[in-house]
Coordinates of C-alpha atoms and ligand atoms in Angstrom, one line a residue:
X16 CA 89.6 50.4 -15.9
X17 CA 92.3 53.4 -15.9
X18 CA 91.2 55.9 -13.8
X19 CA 92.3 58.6 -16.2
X20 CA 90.0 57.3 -18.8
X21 CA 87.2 57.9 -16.4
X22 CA 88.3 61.0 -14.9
X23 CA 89.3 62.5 -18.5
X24 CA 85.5 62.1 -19.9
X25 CA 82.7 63.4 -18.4
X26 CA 80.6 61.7 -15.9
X27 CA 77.2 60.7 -17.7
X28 CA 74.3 62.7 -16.4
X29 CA 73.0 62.0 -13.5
X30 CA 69.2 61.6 -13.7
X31 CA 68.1 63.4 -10.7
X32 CA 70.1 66.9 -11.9
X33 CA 68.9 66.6 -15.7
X34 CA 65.5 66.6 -14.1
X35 CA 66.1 69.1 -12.1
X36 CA 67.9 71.1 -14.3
X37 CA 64.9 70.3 -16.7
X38 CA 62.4 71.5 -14.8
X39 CA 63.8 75.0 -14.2
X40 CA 64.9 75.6 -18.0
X41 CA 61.1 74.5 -19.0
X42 CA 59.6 76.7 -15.6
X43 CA 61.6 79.5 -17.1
X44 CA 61.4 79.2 -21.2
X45 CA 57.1 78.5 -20.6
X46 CA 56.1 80.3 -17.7
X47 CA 58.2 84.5 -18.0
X48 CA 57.4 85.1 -21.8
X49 CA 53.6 84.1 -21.0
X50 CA 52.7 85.6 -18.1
X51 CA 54.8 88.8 -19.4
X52 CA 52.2 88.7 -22.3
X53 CA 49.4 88.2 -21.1
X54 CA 49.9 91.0 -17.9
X55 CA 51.1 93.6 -20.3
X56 CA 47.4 92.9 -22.2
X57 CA 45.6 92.4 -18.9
X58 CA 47.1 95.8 -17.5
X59 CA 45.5 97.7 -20.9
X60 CA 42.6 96.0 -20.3
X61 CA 41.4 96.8 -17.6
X62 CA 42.8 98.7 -14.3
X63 CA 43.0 98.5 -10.2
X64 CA 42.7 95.1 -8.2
X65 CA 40.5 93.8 -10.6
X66 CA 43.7 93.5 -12.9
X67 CA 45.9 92.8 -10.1
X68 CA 43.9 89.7 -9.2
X69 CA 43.6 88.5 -12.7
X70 CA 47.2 89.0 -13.4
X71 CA 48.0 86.7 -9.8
X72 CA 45.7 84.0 -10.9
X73 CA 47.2 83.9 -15.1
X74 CA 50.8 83.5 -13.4
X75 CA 49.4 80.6 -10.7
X76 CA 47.6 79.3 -13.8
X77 CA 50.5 79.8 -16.4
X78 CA 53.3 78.1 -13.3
X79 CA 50.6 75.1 -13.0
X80 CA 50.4 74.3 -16.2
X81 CA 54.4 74.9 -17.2
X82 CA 55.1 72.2 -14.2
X83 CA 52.3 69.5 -15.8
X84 CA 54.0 70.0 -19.2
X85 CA 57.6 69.6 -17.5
X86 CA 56.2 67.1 -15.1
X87 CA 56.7 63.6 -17.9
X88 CA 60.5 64.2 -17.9
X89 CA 59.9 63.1 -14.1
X90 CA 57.3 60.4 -14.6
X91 CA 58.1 58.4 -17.8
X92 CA 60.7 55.7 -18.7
X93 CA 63.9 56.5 -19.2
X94 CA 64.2 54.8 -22.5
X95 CA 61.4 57.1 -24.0
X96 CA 62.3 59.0 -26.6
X97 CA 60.1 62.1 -25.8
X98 CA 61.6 62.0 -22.0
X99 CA 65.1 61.4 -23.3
X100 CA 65.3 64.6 -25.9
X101 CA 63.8 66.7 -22.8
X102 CA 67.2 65.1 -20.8
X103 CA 69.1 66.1 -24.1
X104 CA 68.0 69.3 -24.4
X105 CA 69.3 70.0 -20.8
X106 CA 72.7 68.9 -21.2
X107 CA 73.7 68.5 -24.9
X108 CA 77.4 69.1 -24.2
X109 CA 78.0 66.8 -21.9
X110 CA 76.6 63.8 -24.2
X111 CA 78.7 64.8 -27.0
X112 CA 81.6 63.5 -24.4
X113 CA 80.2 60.3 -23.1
X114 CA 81.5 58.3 -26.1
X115 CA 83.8 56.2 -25.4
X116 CA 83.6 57.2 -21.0
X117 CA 83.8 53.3 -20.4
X118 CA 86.3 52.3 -23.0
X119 CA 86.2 50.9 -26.1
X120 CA 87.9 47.6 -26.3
X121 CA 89.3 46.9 -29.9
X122 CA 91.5 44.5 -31.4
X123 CA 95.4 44.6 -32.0
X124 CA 96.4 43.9 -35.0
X125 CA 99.9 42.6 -36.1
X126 CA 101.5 45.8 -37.6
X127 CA 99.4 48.3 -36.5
X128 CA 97.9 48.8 -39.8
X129 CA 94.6 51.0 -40.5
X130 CA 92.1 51.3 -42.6
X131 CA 92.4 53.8 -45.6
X132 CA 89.1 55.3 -45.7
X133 CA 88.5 58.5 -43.4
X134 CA 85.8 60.0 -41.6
X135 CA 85.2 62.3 -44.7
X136 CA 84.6 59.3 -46.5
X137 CA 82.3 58.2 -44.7
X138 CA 80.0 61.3 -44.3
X139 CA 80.6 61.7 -48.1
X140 CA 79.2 58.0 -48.2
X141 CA 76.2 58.8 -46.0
X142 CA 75.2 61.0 -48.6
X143 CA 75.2 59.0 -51.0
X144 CA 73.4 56.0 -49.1
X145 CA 70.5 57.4 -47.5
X146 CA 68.5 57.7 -50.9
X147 CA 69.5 54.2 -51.5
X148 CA 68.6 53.1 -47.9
X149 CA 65.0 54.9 -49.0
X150 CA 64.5 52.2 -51.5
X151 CA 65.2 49.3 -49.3
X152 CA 62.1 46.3 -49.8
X153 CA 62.4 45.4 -46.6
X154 CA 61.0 48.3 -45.1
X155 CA 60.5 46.8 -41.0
X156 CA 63.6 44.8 -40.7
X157 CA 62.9 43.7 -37.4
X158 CA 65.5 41.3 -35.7
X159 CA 67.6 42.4 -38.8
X160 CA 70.1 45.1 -39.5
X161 CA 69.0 48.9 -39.2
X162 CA 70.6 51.8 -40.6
X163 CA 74.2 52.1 -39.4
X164 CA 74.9 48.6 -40.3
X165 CA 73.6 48.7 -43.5
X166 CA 75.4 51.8 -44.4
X167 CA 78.5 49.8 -42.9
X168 CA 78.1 47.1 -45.1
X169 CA 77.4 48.9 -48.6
X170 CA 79.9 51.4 -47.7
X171 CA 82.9 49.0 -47.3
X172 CA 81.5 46.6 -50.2
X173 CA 82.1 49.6 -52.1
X174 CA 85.1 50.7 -51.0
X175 CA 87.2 47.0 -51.3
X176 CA 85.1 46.1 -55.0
X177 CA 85.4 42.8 -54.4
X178 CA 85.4 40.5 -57.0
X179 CA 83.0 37.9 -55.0
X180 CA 80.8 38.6 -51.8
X181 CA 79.5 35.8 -49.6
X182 CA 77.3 36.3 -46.7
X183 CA 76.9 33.7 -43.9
X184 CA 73.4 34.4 -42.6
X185 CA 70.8 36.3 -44.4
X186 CA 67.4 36.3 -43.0
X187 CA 64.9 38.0 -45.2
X188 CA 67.8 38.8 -47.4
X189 CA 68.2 42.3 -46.4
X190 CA 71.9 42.6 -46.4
X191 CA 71.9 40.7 -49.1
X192 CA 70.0 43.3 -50.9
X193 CA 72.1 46.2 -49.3
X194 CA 75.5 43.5 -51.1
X195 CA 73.9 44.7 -54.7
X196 CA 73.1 48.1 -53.9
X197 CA 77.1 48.5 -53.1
X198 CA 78.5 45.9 -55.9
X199 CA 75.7 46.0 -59.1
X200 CA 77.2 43.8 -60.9
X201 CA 79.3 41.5 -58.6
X202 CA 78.2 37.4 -57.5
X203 CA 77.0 36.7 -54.2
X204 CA 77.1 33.5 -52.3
X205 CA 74.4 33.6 -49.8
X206 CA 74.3 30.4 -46.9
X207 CA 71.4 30.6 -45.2
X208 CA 69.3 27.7 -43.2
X209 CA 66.1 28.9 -44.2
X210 CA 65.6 30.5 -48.1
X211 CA 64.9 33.9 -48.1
X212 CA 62.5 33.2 -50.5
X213 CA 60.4 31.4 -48.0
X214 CA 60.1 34.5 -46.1
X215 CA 58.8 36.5 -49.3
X216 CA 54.9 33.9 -48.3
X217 CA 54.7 36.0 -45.2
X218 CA 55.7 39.4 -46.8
X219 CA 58.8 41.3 -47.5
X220 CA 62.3 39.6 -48.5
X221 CA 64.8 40.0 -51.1
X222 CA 65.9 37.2 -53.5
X223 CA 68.5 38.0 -55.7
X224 CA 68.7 37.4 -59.7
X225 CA 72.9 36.9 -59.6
X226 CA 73.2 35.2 -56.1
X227 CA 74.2 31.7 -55.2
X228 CA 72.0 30.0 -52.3
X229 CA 73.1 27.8 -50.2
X230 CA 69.6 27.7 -48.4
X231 CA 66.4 25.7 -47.4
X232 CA 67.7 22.1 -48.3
X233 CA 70.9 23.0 -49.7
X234 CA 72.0 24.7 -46.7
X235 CA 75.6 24.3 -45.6
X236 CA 77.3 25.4 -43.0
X237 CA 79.8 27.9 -43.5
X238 CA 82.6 25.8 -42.0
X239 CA 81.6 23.0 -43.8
X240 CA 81.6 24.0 -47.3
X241 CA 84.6 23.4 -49.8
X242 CA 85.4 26.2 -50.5
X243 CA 88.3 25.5 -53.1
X244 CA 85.9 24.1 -55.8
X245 CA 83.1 26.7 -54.9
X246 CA 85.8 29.6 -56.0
X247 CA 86.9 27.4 -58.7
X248 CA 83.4 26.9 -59.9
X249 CA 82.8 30.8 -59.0
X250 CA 86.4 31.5 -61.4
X251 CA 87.4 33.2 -58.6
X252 CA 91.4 32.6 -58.4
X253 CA 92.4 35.4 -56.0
X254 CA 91.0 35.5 -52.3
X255 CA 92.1 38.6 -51.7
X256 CA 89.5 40.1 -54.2
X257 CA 86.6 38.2 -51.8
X258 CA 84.5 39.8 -48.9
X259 CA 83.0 37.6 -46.2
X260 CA 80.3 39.0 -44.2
X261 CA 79.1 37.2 -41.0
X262 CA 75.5 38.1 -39.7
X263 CA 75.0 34.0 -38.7
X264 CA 75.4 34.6 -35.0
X265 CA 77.9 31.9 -34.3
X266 CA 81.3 32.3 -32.3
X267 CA 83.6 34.3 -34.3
X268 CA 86.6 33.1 -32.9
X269 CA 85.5 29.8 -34.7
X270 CA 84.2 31.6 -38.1
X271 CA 87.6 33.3 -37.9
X272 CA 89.4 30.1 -38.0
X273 CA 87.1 29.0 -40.5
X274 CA 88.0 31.4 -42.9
X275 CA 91.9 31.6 -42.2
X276 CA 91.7 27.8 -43.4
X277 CA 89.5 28.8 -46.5
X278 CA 92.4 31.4 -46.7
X279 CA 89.8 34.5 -47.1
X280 CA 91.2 38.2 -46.3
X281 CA 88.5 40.1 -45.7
X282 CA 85.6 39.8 -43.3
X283 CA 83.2 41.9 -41.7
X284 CA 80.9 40.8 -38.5
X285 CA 77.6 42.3 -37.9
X286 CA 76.9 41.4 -33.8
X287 CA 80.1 42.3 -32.6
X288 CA 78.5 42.3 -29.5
X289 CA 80.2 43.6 -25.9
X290 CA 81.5 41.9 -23.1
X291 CA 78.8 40.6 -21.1
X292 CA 75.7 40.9 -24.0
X293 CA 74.7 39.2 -27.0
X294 CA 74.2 35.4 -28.2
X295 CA 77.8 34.7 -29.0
X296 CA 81.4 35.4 -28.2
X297 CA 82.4 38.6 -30.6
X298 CA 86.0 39.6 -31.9
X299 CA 84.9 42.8 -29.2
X300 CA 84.7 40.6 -26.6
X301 CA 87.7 38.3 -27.0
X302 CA 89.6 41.1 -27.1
X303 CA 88.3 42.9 -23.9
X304 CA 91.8 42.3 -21.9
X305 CA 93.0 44.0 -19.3
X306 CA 96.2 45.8 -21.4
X307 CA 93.7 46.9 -24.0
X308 CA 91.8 50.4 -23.0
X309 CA 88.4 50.1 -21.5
X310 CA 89.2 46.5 -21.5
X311 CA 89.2 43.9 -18.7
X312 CA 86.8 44.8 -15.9
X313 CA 86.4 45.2 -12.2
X314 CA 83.6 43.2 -10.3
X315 CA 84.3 45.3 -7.4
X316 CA 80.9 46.0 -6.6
X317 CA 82.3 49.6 -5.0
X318 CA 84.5 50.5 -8.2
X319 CA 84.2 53.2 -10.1
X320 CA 83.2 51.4 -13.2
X321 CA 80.5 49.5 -11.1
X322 CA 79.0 52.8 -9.9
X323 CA 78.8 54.2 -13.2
X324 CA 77.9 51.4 -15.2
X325 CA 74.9 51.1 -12.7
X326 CA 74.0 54.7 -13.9
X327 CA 74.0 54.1 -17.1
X328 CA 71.8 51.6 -16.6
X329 CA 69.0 53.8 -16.4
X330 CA 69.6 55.5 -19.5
X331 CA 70.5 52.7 -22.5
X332 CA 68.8 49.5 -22.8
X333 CA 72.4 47.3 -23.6
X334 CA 74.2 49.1 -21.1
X335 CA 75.3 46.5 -18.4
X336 CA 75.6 46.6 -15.0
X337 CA 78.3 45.0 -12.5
X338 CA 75.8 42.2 -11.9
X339 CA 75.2 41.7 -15.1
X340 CA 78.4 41.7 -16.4
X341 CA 80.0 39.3 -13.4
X342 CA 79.7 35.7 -12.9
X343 CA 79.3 34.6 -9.0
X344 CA 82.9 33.6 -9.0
X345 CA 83.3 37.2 -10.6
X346 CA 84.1 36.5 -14.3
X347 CA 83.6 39.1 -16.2
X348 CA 84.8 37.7 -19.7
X349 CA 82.5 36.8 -22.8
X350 CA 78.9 36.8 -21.1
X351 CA 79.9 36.1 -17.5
X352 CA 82.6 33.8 -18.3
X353 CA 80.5 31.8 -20.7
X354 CA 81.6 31.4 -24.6
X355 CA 78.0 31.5 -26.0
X356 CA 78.0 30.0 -29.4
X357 CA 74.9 30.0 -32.5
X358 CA 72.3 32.0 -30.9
X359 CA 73.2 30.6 -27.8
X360 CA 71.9 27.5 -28.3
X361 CA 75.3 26.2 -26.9
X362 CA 77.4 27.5 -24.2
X363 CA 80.6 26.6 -23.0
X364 CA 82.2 27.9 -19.1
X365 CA 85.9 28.9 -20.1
X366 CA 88.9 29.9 -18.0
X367 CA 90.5 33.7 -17.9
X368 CA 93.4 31.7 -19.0
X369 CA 91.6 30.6 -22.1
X370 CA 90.1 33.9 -22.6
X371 CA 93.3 35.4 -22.4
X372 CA 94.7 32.8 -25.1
X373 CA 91.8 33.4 -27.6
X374 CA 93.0 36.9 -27.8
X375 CA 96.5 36.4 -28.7
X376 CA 95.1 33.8 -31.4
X377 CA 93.4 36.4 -32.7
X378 CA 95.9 39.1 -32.6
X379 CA 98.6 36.5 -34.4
X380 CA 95.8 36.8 -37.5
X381 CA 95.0 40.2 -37.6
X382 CA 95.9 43.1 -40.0
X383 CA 93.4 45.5 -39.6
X384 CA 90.1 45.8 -37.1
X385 CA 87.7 48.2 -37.4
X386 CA 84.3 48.9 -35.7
X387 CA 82.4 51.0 -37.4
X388 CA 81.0 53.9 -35.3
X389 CA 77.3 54.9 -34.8
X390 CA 76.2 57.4 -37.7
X391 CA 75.4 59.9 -35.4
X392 CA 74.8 60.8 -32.0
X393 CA 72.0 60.0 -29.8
X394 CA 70.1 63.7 -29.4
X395 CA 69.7 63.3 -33.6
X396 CA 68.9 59.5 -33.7
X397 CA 66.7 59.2 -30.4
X398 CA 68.0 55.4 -30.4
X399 CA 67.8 54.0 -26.7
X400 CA 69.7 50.9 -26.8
X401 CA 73.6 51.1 -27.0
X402 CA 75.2 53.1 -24.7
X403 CA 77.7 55.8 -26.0
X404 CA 79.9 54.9 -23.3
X405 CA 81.0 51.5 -25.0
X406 CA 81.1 53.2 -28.2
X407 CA 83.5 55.1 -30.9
X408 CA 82.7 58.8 -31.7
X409 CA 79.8 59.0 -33.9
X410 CA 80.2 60.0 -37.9
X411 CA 77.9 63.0 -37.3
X412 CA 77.9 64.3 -33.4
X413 CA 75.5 64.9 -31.2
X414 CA 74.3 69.1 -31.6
X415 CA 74.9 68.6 -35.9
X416 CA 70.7 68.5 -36.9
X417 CA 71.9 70.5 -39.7
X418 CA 74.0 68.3 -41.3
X419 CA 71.8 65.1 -39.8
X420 CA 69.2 66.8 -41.8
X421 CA 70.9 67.9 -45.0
X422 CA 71.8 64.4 -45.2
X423 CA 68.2 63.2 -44.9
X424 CA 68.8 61.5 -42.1
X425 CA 66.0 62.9 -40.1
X426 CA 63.6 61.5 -42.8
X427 CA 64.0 57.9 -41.6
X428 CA 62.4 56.5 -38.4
X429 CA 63.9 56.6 -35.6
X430 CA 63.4 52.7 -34.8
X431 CA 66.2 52.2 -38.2
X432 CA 68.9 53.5 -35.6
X433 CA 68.3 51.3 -32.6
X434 CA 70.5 48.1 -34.2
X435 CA 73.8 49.0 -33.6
X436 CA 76.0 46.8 -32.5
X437 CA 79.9 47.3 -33.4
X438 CA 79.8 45.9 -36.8
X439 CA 83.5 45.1 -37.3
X440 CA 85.6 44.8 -40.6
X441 CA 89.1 42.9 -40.2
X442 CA 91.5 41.7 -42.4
X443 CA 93.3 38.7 -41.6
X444 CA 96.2 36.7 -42.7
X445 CA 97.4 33.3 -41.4
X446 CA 100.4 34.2 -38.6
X447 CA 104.2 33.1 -40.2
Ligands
LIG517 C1 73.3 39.2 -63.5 O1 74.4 40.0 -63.8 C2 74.6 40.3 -65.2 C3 75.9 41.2 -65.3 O2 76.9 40.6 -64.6 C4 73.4 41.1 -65.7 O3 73.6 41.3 -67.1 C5 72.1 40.3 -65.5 O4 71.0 41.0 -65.8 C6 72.0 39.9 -64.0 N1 70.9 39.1 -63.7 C7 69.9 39.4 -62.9 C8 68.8 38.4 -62.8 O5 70.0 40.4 -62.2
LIG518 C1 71.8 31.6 -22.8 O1 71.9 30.3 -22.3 C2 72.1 30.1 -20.9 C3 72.3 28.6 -20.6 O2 71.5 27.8 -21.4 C4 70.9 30.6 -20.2 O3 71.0 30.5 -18.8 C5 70.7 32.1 -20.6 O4 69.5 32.6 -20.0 C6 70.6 32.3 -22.1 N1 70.5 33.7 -22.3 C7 69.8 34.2 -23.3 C8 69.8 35.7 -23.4 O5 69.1 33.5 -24.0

């Protein structure tokens, strides 16, 4: 951690001053426009210490109630929502520089290259998706992908008009459904162990008319398939013109390889999950290395990033602590030095050494890595889990309600912006 990243971004609020500073604002805004009111009506009232003592008792009245009202920003959970806008409210200008406070670890790729869309695109995309979004069937997608990663994935389907989209993992068949919304017309290949349509008994799901399943019974593993006669049989000639989307929760270091052999260009991960969270080892966290910024970590339990990891603790449900993210022999890399792998079912204990040589694999493949960043900040989404620190600048920042409202945004629930978790779009190519 580089002490000028820290220094350079300001320090996330401290609890006990937003209350504090929270109490006075609300002591202030509730109680002086009241108890002006009612004296002025008091005083024409009536007259002498009769008024006097009515005027005394409205203003103890007024001051008790204006500190129950304030009082819940004390009492309640941090991670709820109503306590969390109060804290907000009180210091929206210094949340709008928390992103990114911690770092955000990101790949190197092999030339540097970027990705051609811009910010604008996106916010002109966000206008276009959130009537779509409206539409969705699956309405609760618990467990599944909310709103930024759904916007994610039809946005960049849309962009690259891909010729064929598979998807490695598809639940109820909500991203599959958000695949169509992007590409009307295009196949999909859908691998999934369990059919979506299975799920469509219980409730919601989305089965697709033009889609390919590899599901229930004919399930196969992504890794596993043959994937030259599948294109052949798909006429698809050209795997440049094919997106892969991973939401299958398996080690993307391995899906990676997977897909270099299948010689596929494009790829997007949904759980790119950060170093010392999630059910898998992520591109995010392969490439959390010491030389990249806000990578590699300190288990120094007196560091700086200790301390104020530990505060942001308190504030965001994924935010990790130093215990958390450290081993007992303090490793720090993948999820306390563990490679998890398919929903963790397996986990393997690997060396810095090897986490250190994962990266450069990955870096010898990489043309382009790109996270996607939150839609907008937290004081317009209310979303409690991720913590800004770990995360790019939002598409629409923190203080912008007009423009999160224009964009009818503020329509959805605020439960649809609580699954973000670095979706990630690379572009790969075998090293020569
Ligand atoms: C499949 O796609 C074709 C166009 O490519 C379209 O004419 C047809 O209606 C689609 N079928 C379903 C079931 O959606
Ligand atoms: C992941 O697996 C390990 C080892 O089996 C276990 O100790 C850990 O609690 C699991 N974590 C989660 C989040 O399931």
């Amino acid at each position: 951690m580089q002490e000028s990243v820290l220094s350079s971004r300001r320090s996330p609020p401290d609890p006990e001053e937003v209350e504090e500073n929270g109490d006075e604002s609300k002591t202030r805004k509730n109680t002086t426009p009241f108890a002006t009111r009612v004296s002025k009506h008091a005083s024409a009232a009536l007259s002498g210490q009769c008024a006097a003592v009515l005027i005394f008792l409205l203003i103890l009245l007024a001051t008790a109630a204006s500190f129950l009202i304030s009082r819940p920003v004390v009492c309640v959970s941090p991670y709820d929502s109503l306590a969390r806008t109060a804290l907000f409210g009180a210091t929206l200008d210094g949340l709008a520089s928390d992103f990114g406070s911690l770092g955000v670890p990101w790949c190197r790729s092999k030339q540097g290259k970027v990705v051609e869309w811009t910010r604008k695109d996106l916010l002109k995309g966000l206008e276009e998706f959130v009537p779509i979004y409206e539409t969705r069937p699956i309405k609760n997608n618990m467990y599944g992908m909310g709103f930024d990663h759904s916007f994610g994935l039809w946005f960049m389907a849309r962009w690259l008009k891909p010729d064929l989209m598979i998807e490695s993992g598809a639940f109820k068949g909500h991203s599959t459904w958000v695949l169509r919304q992007a590409m009307p017309e295009t196949r999909i290949i859908s691998l999934s162990p369990r059919h979506p349509e299975k799920y469509l008994k219980k409730g919601p799901a989305y089965v697709d008319g033009n889609c390919t399943y590899f599901a229930g019974k004919d399930f196969v593993d992504f890794g596993s398939v043959d994937w030259a006669s599948v294109m052949k049989k798909h006429g698809i000639s050209d795997l440049s013109r094919v997106l892969v989307f991973f939401d299958d929760h398996q080690n993307e270091l391995k899906r990676l390889k997977q897909a270099l052999k299948a010689g596929f260009l494009h790829l997007i991960f949904e759980d790119n999950y950060d170093t010392g969270t999630g059910d898998h080892y992520s591109l995010r966290q392969i490439c959390d290395q010491d030389y990249i910024r806000g990578g590699g970590h300190s288990c120094f339990r007196d560091s700086d990033e200790a301390r104020i990891r530990m505060k942001r603790k308190k504030f965001w449900e994924k935010a990790v602590d130093r215990d958390e993210l450290c081993g007992g022999d303090e490793e720090w890399w993948g999820v306390r030095g563990y490679m998890r792998d398919d929903f963790n079912h397996s986990n393997k204990a690997i060396s810095y050494d090897e986490h250190f040589q994962n990266s450069r694999f990955v870096e010898s493949a990489l043309d382009v890595y790109w996270e996607l960043p939150p839609v907008a900040g937290p004081s317009l989404t209310h979303q409690t889990r991720y913590d800004p620190a770990r995360a790019s600048d939002p598409i629409i920042e923190d203080g912008r309600f007009g423009l999160f409202q224009r964009l009818g945004l503020a329509r959805l629930g605020t439960s649809v912006f609580n699954g973000y978790t670095q979706m990630v779009y690379v572009q790969i190519s075998a090293s020569s």
